[in-house]
Amino acid sequence: MKHDPRSSQVVSEIREIIIMRLTVSSTIADAFVRVFPASSWQAYVLKQTALFCGAALLVWLLSLTYGLDLSAGFF
């Protein structure tokens, strides 16, 4: 099996993207932890509000696809 230099470059780029996403996610999580301590009432309210908004967004997205033919032929 030949060694393709492009494949190692692609793997390297994918690795960099994964590391960047993990770093950004970690930074955002650390910021929330500093702003809202774990036992804070504000953190609880914020978490419940985020869960409610996520559920509402999911229902809205599902309602957009109501009646739409999502079979394999659509794609």
Short mmCIF file of C-alpha atoms in Angstrom, two decimals:
data_model
loop_
_atom_site.label_atom_id
_atom_site.label_comp_id
_atom_site.label_asym_id
_atom_site.label_seq_id
_atom_site.Cartn_x
_atom_site.Cartn_y
_atom_site.Cartn_z
CA MET A 1 0.00 0.00 0.00
CA LYS A 2 1.46 3.35 -1.05
CA HIS A 3 1.76 6.29 1.29
CA ASP A 4 -0.21 9.22 -0.07
CA PRO A 5 1.01 12.61 1.24
CA ARG A 6 -2.43 14.12 0.66
CA SER A 7 -4.07 11.61 3.00
CA SER A 8 -1.74 12.55 5.85
CA GLN A 9 -2.48 16.22 5.17
CA VAL A 10 -6.23 15.56 5.31
CA VAL A 11 -5.85 13.63 8.56
CA SER A 12 -3.79 16.49 9.98
CA GLU A 13 -6.45 19.05 8.99
CA ILE A 14 -9.23 16.94 10.50
CA ARG A 15 -7.23 16.59 13.72
CA GLU A 16 -6.75 20.39 13.87
CA ILE A 17 -10.48 20.99 13.36
CA ILE A 18 -11.37 18.56 16.14
CA ILE A 19 -8.87 20.17 18.51
CA MET A 20 -10.20 23.66 17.70
CA ARG A 21 -13.80 22.60 18.33
CA LEU A 22 -12.88 20.96 21.62
CA THR A 23 -10.97 24.06 22.69
CA VAL A 24 -13.86 26.37 21.83
CA SER A 25 -16.38 24.13 23.60
CA SER A 26 -14.17 23.93 26.67
CA THR A 27 -13.71 27.71 26.73
CA ILE A 28 -17.45 28.35 26.51
CA ALA A 29 -18.16 25.80 29.25
CA ASP A 30 -15.50 27.34 31.50
CA ALA A 31 -17.00 30.79 30.97
CA PHE A 32 -20.46 29.55 32.00
CA VAL A 33 -19.02 27.82 35.06
CA ARG A 34 -17.31 31.02 36.17
CA VAL A 35 -20.40 33.17 35.61
CA PHE A 36 -22.89 30.74 37.14
CA PRO A 37 -21.67 28.58 40.04
CA ALA A 38 -23.03 25.01 40.16
CA SER A 39 -25.37 25.67 43.10
CA SER A 40 -26.66 28.97 41.74
CA TRP A 41 -30.37 29.52 41.25
CA GLN A 42 -29.51 31.55 38.13
CA ALA A 43 -27.70 28.56 36.64
CA TYR A 44 -30.74 26.37 37.23
CA VAL A 45 -33.06 28.89 35.57
CA LEU A 46 -30.66 29.34 32.66
CA LYS A 47 -30.37 25.57 32.17
CA GLN A 48 -34.14 25.08 32.24
CA THR A 49 -34.65 27.97 29.82
CA ALA A 50 -32.05 26.53 27.43
CA LEU A 51 -33.72 23.09 27.58
CA PHE A 52 -37.14 24.63 26.90
CA CYS A 53 -35.80 26.65 23.96
CA GLY A 54 -34.10 23.55 22.55
CA ALA A 55 -37.32 21.56 22.81
CA ALA A 56 -39.29 24.38 21.17
CA LEU A 57 -36.73 24.54 18.35
CA LEU A 58 -36.97 20.79 17.80
CA VAL A 59 -40.79 20.94 17.63
CA TRP A 60 -40.60 23.88 15.24
CA LEU A 61 -38.17 22.04 12.96
CA LEU A 62 -40.36 18.93 13.01
CA SER A 63 -43.42 21.03 12.15
CA LEU A 64 -41.58 22.40 9.10
CA THR A 65 -41.18 18.89 7.75
CA TYR A 66 -44.83 17.91 8.33
CA GLY A 67 -46.22 16.51 5.08
CA LEU A 68 -42.84 16.63 3.35
CA ASP A 69 -41.77 13.41 1.66
CA LEU A 70 -38.43 12.60 3.31
CA SER A 71 -37.94 9.26 1.59
CA ALA A 72 -34.66 8.27 -0.06
CA GLY A 73 -35.88 9.66 -3.40
CA PHE A 74 -35.98 13.16 -1.91
CA PHE A 75 -32.22 13.17 -1.42
#
